[in-house]
Short mmCIF file of N, CA and C in Angstrom, two decimals:
data_model
loop_
_atom_site.label_atom_id
_atom_site.label_comp_id
_atom_site.label_asym_id
_atom_site.label_seq_id
_atom_site.Cartn_x
_atom_site.Cartn_y
_atom_site.Cartn_z
N MET X 1 136.09 -14.75 152.19
CA MET X 1 137.33 -13.99 152.14
C MET X 1 137.65 -13.69 150.69
N ALA X 2 138.06 -12.47 150.41
CA ALA X 2 138.39 -12.11 149.04
C ALA X 2 139.61 -11.20 149.04
N PHE X 3 140.29 -11.17 147.93
CA PHE X 3 141.42 -10.28 147.77
C PHE X 3 140.98 -9.06 146.98
N GLY X 4 141.29 -7.88 147.50
CA GLY X 4 140.98 -6.66 146.79
C GLY X 4 139.49 -6.34 146.72
N ARG X 5 138.68 -6.90 147.57
CA ARG X 5 137.24 -6.68 147.55
C ARG X 5 136.88 -5.66 148.64
N ARG X 6 135.98 -4.76 148.32
CA ARG X 6 135.57 -3.76 149.30
C ARG X 6 134.60 -4.37 150.28
N CYS X 7 134.60 -3.86 151.46
CA CYS X 7 133.76 -4.40 152.53
C CYS X 7 132.99 -3.27 153.18
N ILE X 8 131.73 -3.46 153.40
CA ILE X 8 130.90 -2.44 154.04
C ILE X 8 130.93 -2.66 155.55
N PRO X 9 131.38 -1.66 156.33
CA PRO X 9 131.43 -1.81 157.79
C PRO X 9 130.04 -1.75 158.41
N SER X 10 130.03 -1.86 159.73
CA SER X 10 128.77 -1.97 160.47
C SER X 10 127.83 -0.80 160.25
N GLY X 11 128.34 0.39 160.01
CA GLY X 11 127.49 1.55 159.83
C GLY X 11 126.85 1.63 158.46
N GLY X 12 127.22 0.72 157.55
CA GLY X 12 126.64 0.72 156.22
C GLY X 12 127.33 1.65 155.26
N VAL X 13 128.37 2.35 155.67
CA VAL X 13 129.10 3.27 154.82
C VAL X 13 130.38 2.59 154.37
N ALA X 14 130.64 2.59 153.09
CA ALA X 14 131.84 1.93 152.57
C ALA X 14 133.08 2.69 152.99
N PRO X 15 134.17 1.98 153.33
CA PRO X 15 135.42 2.64 153.65
C PRO X 15 136.01 3.28 152.39
N PRO X 16 137.01 4.13 152.53
CA PRO X 16 137.63 4.76 151.36
C PRO X 16 138.05 3.73 150.33
N SER X 17 138.06 4.14 149.06
CA SER X 17 138.30 3.21 147.96
C SER X 17 139.69 2.60 147.98
N ASN X 18 140.65 3.16 148.71
CA ASN X 18 141.98 2.59 148.74
C ASN X 18 142.12 1.47 149.76
N THR X 19 141.00 1.00 150.33
CA THR X 19 141.04 -0.12 151.27
C THR X 19 141.16 -1.40 150.46
N LEU X 20 142.37 -1.83 150.23
CA LEU X 20 142.63 -3.03 149.45
C LEU X 20 143.29 -4.07 150.34
N GLY X 21 143.59 -5.20 149.78
CA GLY X 21 144.24 -6.26 150.54
C GLY X 21 143.24 -7.30 150.96
N ILE X 22 143.53 -8.03 151.98
CA ILE X 22 142.66 -9.09 152.45
C ILE X 22 141.60 -8.47 153.34
N LEU X 23 140.41 -8.41 152.86
CA LEU X 23 139.30 -7.85 153.63
C LEU X 23 138.30 -8.95 153.93
N GLY X 24 137.68 -8.87 155.05
CA GLY X 24 136.68 -9.86 155.39
C GLY X 24 135.52 -9.20 156.10
N ARG X 25 134.46 -9.95 156.27
CA ARG X 25 133.30 -9.48 157.01
C ARG X 25 133.06 -10.46 158.13
N ARG X 26 132.85 -9.95 159.31
CA ARG X 26 132.65 -10.81 160.47
C ARG X 26 131.41 -10.33 161.21
N ALA X 27 130.55 -11.26 161.53
CA ALA X 27 129.36 -10.92 162.29
C ALA X 27 129.75 -10.65 163.74
N LEU X 28 129.26 -9.56 164.29
CA LEU X 28 129.51 -9.21 165.68
C LEU X 28 128.39 -9.81 166.52
N PRO X 29 128.56 -9.86 167.85
CA PRO X 29 127.54 -10.47 168.71
C PRO X 29 126.13 -9.91 168.50
N ASP X 30 126.04 -8.62 168.16
CA ASP X 30 124.72 -8.03 167.98
C ASP X 30 124.20 -8.16 166.55
N GLY X 31 124.91 -8.92 165.70
CA GLY X 31 124.45 -9.18 164.35
C GLY X 31 124.98 -8.22 163.29
N ARG X 32 125.61 -7.10 163.69
CA ARG X 32 126.17 -6.17 162.71
C ARG X 32 127.42 -6.77 162.09
N LEU X 33 127.85 -6.21 160.99
CA LEU X 33 129.07 -6.67 160.34
C LEU X 33 130.15 -5.61 160.52
N ALA X 34 131.38 -6.06 160.76
CA ALA X 34 132.50 -5.14 160.90
C ALA X 34 133.51 -5.42 159.81
N ALA X 35 134.09 -4.38 159.27
CA ALA X 35 135.17 -4.56 158.30
C ALA X 35 136.42 -4.93 159.07
N ILE X 36 137.12 -5.95 158.61
CA ILE X 36 138.38 -6.32 159.26
C ILE X 36 139.44 -6.48 158.20
N CYS X 37 140.65 -6.26 158.58
CA CYS X 37 141.75 -6.36 157.63
C CYS X 37 143.02 -6.70 158.37
N LEU X 38 143.79 -7.59 157.81
CA LEU X 38 145.10 -7.90 158.35
C LEU X 38 146.13 -7.75 157.23
N ALA X 39 145.98 -6.72 156.43
CA ALA X 39 146.84 -6.52 155.26
C ALA X 39 147.25 -5.06 155.15
N PRO X 40 148.31 -4.78 154.36
CA PRO X 40 148.78 -3.40 154.16
C PRO X 40 147.90 -2.63 153.18
N ASP X 41 148.48 -1.79 152.37
CA ASP X 41 147.82 -1.01 151.34
C ASP X 41 146.92 0.09 151.91
N GLY X 42 147.32 0.70 153.00
CA GLY X 42 146.55 1.80 153.56
C GLY X 42 145.36 1.38 154.40
N ALA X 43 145.12 0.08 154.52
CA ALA X 43 143.94 -0.39 155.23
C ALA X 43 143.96 -0.04 156.71
N LEU X 44 145.13 0.03 157.33
CA LEU X 44 145.19 0.35 158.75
C LEU X 44 144.67 1.75 159.03
N LEU X 45 145.04 2.70 158.20
CA LEU X 45 144.51 4.06 158.38
C LEU X 45 143.01 4.08 158.14
N ASP X 46 142.55 3.28 157.19
CA ASP X 46 141.11 3.21 156.93
C ASP X 46 140.38 2.63 158.14
N LEU X 47 140.95 1.60 158.76
CA LEU X 47 140.32 1.03 159.96
C LEU X 47 140.33 2.05 161.09
N ALA X 48 141.42 2.78 161.24
CA ALA X 48 141.47 3.83 162.27
C ALA X 48 140.40 4.89 162.01
N GLU X 49 140.16 5.19 160.74
CA GLU X 49 139.12 6.16 160.39
C GLU X 49 137.74 5.63 160.77
N LEU X 50 137.50 4.34 160.55
CA LEU X 50 136.21 3.75 160.95
C LEU X 50 136.03 3.84 162.46
N VAL X 51 137.11 3.64 163.21
CA VAL X 51 137.04 3.77 164.67
C VAL X 51 136.76 5.22 165.04
N ARG X 52 137.49 6.13 164.41
CA ARG X 52 137.30 7.56 164.70
C ARG X 52 135.87 8.01 164.41
N LEU X 53 135.27 7.48 163.34
CA LEU X 53 133.90 7.82 162.97
C LEU X 53 132.85 7.03 163.77
N ARG X 54 133.34 6.16 164.65
CA ARG X 54 132.48 5.34 165.51
C ARG X 54 131.58 4.38 164.73
N GLN X 55 132.08 3.95 163.57
CA GLN X 55 131.37 2.94 162.80
C GLN X 55 131.73 1.54 163.28
N VAL X 56 132.90 1.42 163.89
CA VAL X 56 133.38 0.17 164.48
C VAL X 56 134.12 0.57 165.74
N THR X 57 133.99 -0.22 166.81
CA THR X 57 134.73 0.08 168.04
C THR X 57 136.07 -0.65 168.01
N PRO X 58 137.06 -0.16 168.76
CA PRO X 58 138.33 -0.87 168.85
C PRO X 58 138.15 -2.30 169.38
N GLU X 59 137.21 -2.47 170.28
CA GLU X 59 136.95 -3.81 170.83
C GLU X 59 136.43 -4.75 169.75
N GLU X 60 135.57 -4.23 168.85
CA GLU X 60 135.07 -5.05 167.74
C GLU X 60 136.19 -5.42 166.78
N LEU X 61 137.07 -4.46 166.49
CA LEU X 61 138.22 -4.76 165.63
C LEU X 61 139.11 -5.81 166.26
N LEU X 62 139.36 -5.68 167.56
CA LEU X 62 140.20 -6.64 168.26
C LEU X 62 139.55 -8.02 168.23
N GLN X 63 138.26 -8.08 168.50
CA GLN X 63 137.55 -9.36 168.48
C GLN X 63 137.66 -10.02 167.10
N ALA X 64 137.47 -9.24 166.04
CA ALA X 64 137.56 -9.77 164.68
C ALA X 64 138.99 -10.21 164.36
N ALA X 65 139.97 -9.42 164.77
CA ALA X 65 141.37 -9.77 164.50
C ALA X 65 141.76 -11.04 165.26
N VAL X 66 141.30 -11.18 166.48
CA VAL X 66 141.59 -12.39 167.27
C VAL X 66 140.99 -13.61 166.59
N ALA X 67 139.75 -13.49 166.11
CA ALA X 67 139.12 -14.62 165.42
C ALA X 67 139.92 -15.01 164.17
N ARG X 68 140.36 -14.00 163.40
CA ARG X 68 141.16 -14.28 162.20
C ARG X 68 142.50 -14.90 162.57
N ALA X 69 143.13 -14.40 163.61
CA ALA X 69 144.43 -14.92 164.04
C ALA X 69 144.31 -16.35 164.53
N GLU X 70 143.25 -16.65 165.27
CA GLU X 70 143.06 -18.02 165.76
C GLU X 70 142.89 -18.99 164.60
N LYS X 71 142.14 -18.58 163.57
CA LYS X 71 141.98 -19.43 162.39
C LYS X 71 143.32 -19.65 161.69
N ALA X 72 144.09 -18.59 161.55
CA ALA X 72 145.40 -18.70 160.91
C ALA X 72 146.34 -19.57 161.72
N GLN X 73 146.26 -19.46 163.03
CA GLN X 73 147.12 -20.26 163.91
C GLN X 73 146.85 -21.75 163.71
N VAL X 74 145.59 -22.11 163.64
CA VAL X 74 145.22 -23.52 163.44
C VAL X 74 145.72 -24.00 162.07
N ALA X 75 145.56 -23.15 161.06
CA ALA X 75 145.90 -23.55 159.70
C ALA X 75 147.40 -23.60 159.45
N ILE X 76 148.15 -22.58 159.91
CA ILE X 76 149.57 -22.51 159.54
C ILE X 76 150.53 -22.28 160.71
N ASN X 77 150.03 -22.31 161.94
CA ASN X 77 150.87 -22.16 163.13
C ASN X 77 151.80 -20.94 163.02
N CYS X 78 151.19 -19.77 162.84
CA CYS X 78 151.96 -18.56 162.55
C CYS X 78 152.33 -17.72 163.77
N PHE X 79 151.87 -18.11 164.96
CA PHE X 79 152.17 -17.34 166.16
C PHE X 79 152.94 -18.20 167.16
N ALA X 80 154.05 -17.66 167.66
CA ALA X 80 154.79 -18.35 168.73
C ALA X 80 154.05 -18.18 170.05
N ALA X 81 153.39 -17.06 170.21
CA ALA X 81 152.60 -16.76 171.41
C ALA X 81 151.45 -15.87 170.99
N PHE X 82 150.40 -15.92 171.75
CA PHE X 82 149.19 -15.20 171.38
C PHE X 82 148.63 -14.57 172.65
N TYR X 83 148.66 -13.24 172.73
CA TYR X 83 148.24 -12.53 173.93
C TYR X 83 147.25 -11.40 173.63
N PRO X 84 146.04 -11.73 173.24
CA PRO X 84 145.07 -10.65 172.98
C PRO X 84 144.71 -9.88 174.24
N GLU X 85 144.95 -10.49 175.40
CA GLU X 85 144.61 -9.79 176.65
C GLU X 85 145.48 -8.55 176.86
N ILE X 86 146.66 -8.50 176.27
CA ILE X 86 147.50 -7.29 176.35
C ILE X 86 146.77 -6.14 175.67
N ALA X 87 146.24 -6.39 174.47
CA ALA X 87 145.51 -5.35 173.74
C ALA X 87 144.21 -5.01 174.46
N SER X 88 143.53 -6.02 174.99
CA SER X 88 142.28 -5.77 175.73
C SER X 88 142.53 -4.87 176.93
N ALA X 89 143.61 -5.13 177.65
CA ALA X 89 143.95 -4.32 178.82
C ALA X 89 144.27 -2.89 178.41
N GLN X 90 144.97 -2.74 177.30
CA GLN X 90 145.31 -1.41 176.81
C GLN X 90 144.04 -0.64 176.44
N LEU X 91 143.09 -1.32 175.79
CA LEU X 91 141.82 -0.66 175.45
C LEU X 91 141.01 -0.33 176.69
N ALA X 92 140.98 -1.26 177.65
CA ALA X 92 140.22 -1.05 178.89
C ALA X 92 140.78 0.13 179.69
N ALA X 93 142.09 0.32 179.62
CA ALA X 93 142.72 1.43 180.35
C ALA X 93 142.37 2.77 179.73
N GLY X 94 141.95 2.77 178.46
CA GLY X 94 141.56 4.00 177.78
C GLY X 94 142.76 4.84 177.38
N GLY X 95 142.48 5.98 176.80
CA GLY X 95 143.54 6.90 176.42
C GLY X 95 144.33 6.47 175.21
N VAL X 96 143.80 5.56 174.39
CA VAL X 96 144.49 5.15 173.17
C VAL X 96 144.31 6.26 172.14
N GLU X 97 145.41 6.88 171.75
CA GLU X 97 145.37 8.00 170.82
C GLU X 97 146.41 7.83 169.74
N GLY X 98 146.28 8.56 168.67
CA GLY X 98 147.23 8.53 167.58
C GLY X 98 146.53 8.22 166.27
N PRO X 99 147.26 8.26 165.17
CA PRO X 99 146.65 8.05 163.86
C PRO X 99 146.06 6.65 163.67
N TYR X 100 146.53 5.68 164.43
CA TYR X 100 146.04 4.30 164.32
C TYR X 100 145.26 3.89 165.57
N ALA X 101 144.67 4.84 166.25
CA ALA X 101 144.01 4.59 167.54
C ALA X 101 143.02 3.43 167.47
N GLY X 102 143.29 2.40 168.27
CA GLY X 102 142.38 1.27 168.41
C GLY X 102 142.55 0.15 167.42
N VAL X 103 143.49 0.27 166.48
CA VAL X 103 143.70 -0.78 165.48
C VAL X 103 144.67 -1.83 166.04
N PRO X 104 144.28 -3.11 166.02
CA PRO X 104 145.15 -4.15 166.58
C PRO X 104 146.33 -4.47 165.65
N PHE X 105 147.42 -4.95 166.26
CA PHE X 105 148.59 -5.35 165.49
C PHE X 105 149.21 -6.60 166.10
N ALA X 106 150.03 -7.27 165.31
CA ALA X 106 150.78 -8.43 165.79
C ALA X 106 152.23 -8.24 165.36
N VAL X 107 153.15 -8.81 166.12
CA VAL X 107 154.57 -8.73 165.78
C VAL X 107 155.19 -10.12 165.79
N LYS X 108 156.22 -10.27 165.02
CA LYS X 108 157.00 -11.50 164.99
C LYS X 108 158.09 -11.35 166.05
N ASP X 109 158.43 -12.42 166.73
CA ASP X 109 159.41 -12.29 167.83
C ASP X 109 160.86 -12.41 167.34
N LEU X 110 161.10 -11.95 166.14
CA LEU X 110 162.47 -11.95 165.60
C LEU X 110 163.09 -10.57 165.81
N GLY X 111 163.48 -10.30 167.05
CA GLY X 111 164.10 -9.02 167.38
C GLY X 111 163.11 -7.95 167.80
N VAL X 112 161.83 -8.25 167.80
CA VAL X 112 160.81 -7.31 168.23
C VAL X 112 160.24 -7.83 169.54
N GLU X 113 160.51 -7.10 170.62
CA GLU X 113 160.11 -7.54 171.95
C GLU X 113 158.82 -6.88 172.41
N VAL X 114 157.97 -7.69 173.04
CA VAL X 114 156.75 -7.20 173.68
C VAL X 114 156.86 -7.60 175.14
N LYS X 115 156.88 -6.61 176.01
CA LYS X 115 157.07 -6.85 177.45
C LYS X 115 156.13 -7.95 177.96
N GLY X 116 156.70 -8.95 178.60
CA GLY X 116 155.94 -10.04 179.18
C GLY X 116 155.66 -11.20 178.24
N ALA X 117 155.98 -11.04 176.96
CA ALA X 117 155.74 -12.09 175.97
C ALA X 117 157.03 -12.89 175.72
N PRO X 118 156.88 -14.15 175.30
CA PRO X 118 158.08 -14.94 174.98
C PRO X 118 158.91 -14.28 173.90
N MET X 119 160.22 -14.41 174.00
CA MET X 119 161.15 -13.85 173.02
C MET X 119 162.10 -14.96 172.61
N THR X 120 161.70 -15.74 171.60
CA THR X 120 162.50 -16.89 171.19
C THR X 120 163.40 -16.62 170.01
N GLY X 121 163.15 -15.54 169.30
CA GLY X 121 163.94 -15.28 168.10
C GLY X 121 163.76 -16.38 167.06
N GLY X 122 162.66 -17.10 167.16
CA GLY X 122 162.39 -18.17 166.20
C GLY X 122 163.19 -19.43 166.45
N SER X 123 163.81 -19.54 167.62
CA SER X 123 164.67 -20.69 167.91
C SER X 123 164.24 -21.41 169.19
N ARG X 124 164.26 -22.73 169.14
CA ARG X 124 163.95 -23.51 170.35
C ARG X 124 165.02 -23.32 171.42
N ALA X 125 166.20 -22.91 171.01
CA ALA X 125 167.29 -22.69 171.97
C ALA X 125 166.95 -21.59 172.97
N TYR X 126 166.09 -20.66 172.56
CA TYR X 126 165.73 -19.54 173.43
C TYR X 126 164.35 -19.72 174.07
N ARG X 127 163.81 -20.93 174.02
CA ARG X 127 162.52 -21.20 174.64
C ARG X 127 162.60 -20.83 176.12
N GLY X 128 161.61 -20.16 176.62
CA GLY X 128 161.59 -19.75 178.02
C GLY X 128 162.03 -18.31 178.25
N ASN X 129 162.66 -17.69 177.24
CA ASN X 129 163.02 -16.28 177.37
C ASN X 129 161.76 -15.42 177.31
N VAL X 130 161.69 -14.45 178.19
CA VAL X 130 160.55 -13.53 178.22
C VAL X 130 161.08 -12.11 178.13
N ALA X 131 160.50 -11.32 177.25
CA ALA X 131 160.94 -9.93 177.08
C ALA X 131 160.66 -9.12 178.34
N ILE X 132 161.63 -8.34 178.76
CA ILE X 132 161.47 -7.53 179.96
C ILE X 132 161.04 -6.09 179.64
N ARG X 133 161.02 -5.76 178.34
CA ARG X 133 160.59 -4.42 177.92
C ARG X 133 160.04 -4.51 176.51
N ASP X 134 159.36 -3.47 176.10
CA ASP X 134 158.93 -3.35 174.72
C ASP X 134 160.10 -2.85 173.88
N SER X 135 160.25 -3.37 172.68
CA SER X 135 161.28 -2.85 171.77
C SER X 135 160.86 -1.46 171.31
N THR X 136 161.77 -0.73 170.73
CA THR X 136 161.49 0.62 170.24
C THR X 136 160.36 0.59 169.22
N LEU X 137 160.34 -0.41 168.37
CA LEU X 137 159.28 -0.53 167.36
C LEU X 137 157.91 -0.65 168.03
N VAL X 138 157.79 -1.52 169.02
CA VAL X 138 156.51 -1.70 169.71
C VAL X 138 156.12 -0.42 170.46
N GLU X 139 157.09 0.26 171.07
CA GLU X 139 156.80 1.53 171.73
C GLU X 139 156.22 2.53 170.73
N ARG X 140 156.81 2.59 169.54
CA ARG X 140 156.33 3.51 168.52
C ARG X 140 154.95 3.11 168.02
N PHE X 141 154.71 1.81 167.85
CA PHE X 141 153.39 1.34 167.46
C PHE X 141 152.35 1.80 168.48
N ARG X 142 152.66 1.62 169.74
CA ARG X 142 151.69 1.99 170.79
C ARG X 142 151.47 3.49 170.85
N LYS X 143 152.54 4.27 170.65
CA LYS X 143 152.38 5.74 170.62
C LYS X 143 151.51 6.17 169.45
N ALA X 144 151.52 5.38 168.38
CA ALA X 144 150.69 5.68 167.20
C ALA X 144 149.25 5.21 167.39
N GLY X 145 148.97 4.55 168.53
CA GLY X 145 147.61 4.14 168.85
C GLY X 145 147.30 2.68 168.57
N LEU X 146 148.22 1.95 167.98
CA LEU X 146 147.99 0.52 167.73
C LEU X 146 147.90 -0.22 169.05
N VAL X 147 147.07 -1.23 169.11
CA VAL X 147 146.91 -2.02 170.34
C VAL X 147 147.24 -3.49 170.07
#
């Protein structure tokens, strides 16, 4: 893992030079490497471009993001709930479109609701609450193609 280091995706073509932030390389089941990123600085659009160019599939990005999230969860307990199957179902249903098509995202449950996911607001007092709808922010993320 490196900060500000460029990463060569599975197709062997480097992403645009503005791909900064936390970049990593993850081996895929078939041995290829995929560029993954869980940081800002324009990297999300760059990942969407890699998907659009078919250098990385949305499923590969999701798999890599899940692996990174699981590691972070063990290290710093950063997720109240973890539902990669929601993104998997969205990808399986097809029709993911928009500028960020196929790029995975995560949200904090502090006022941002994801239908069917726990909504604790960061408090044990609200343990057991489940969001009955997506918040406007999540709706907009999904319309932009994020999964």
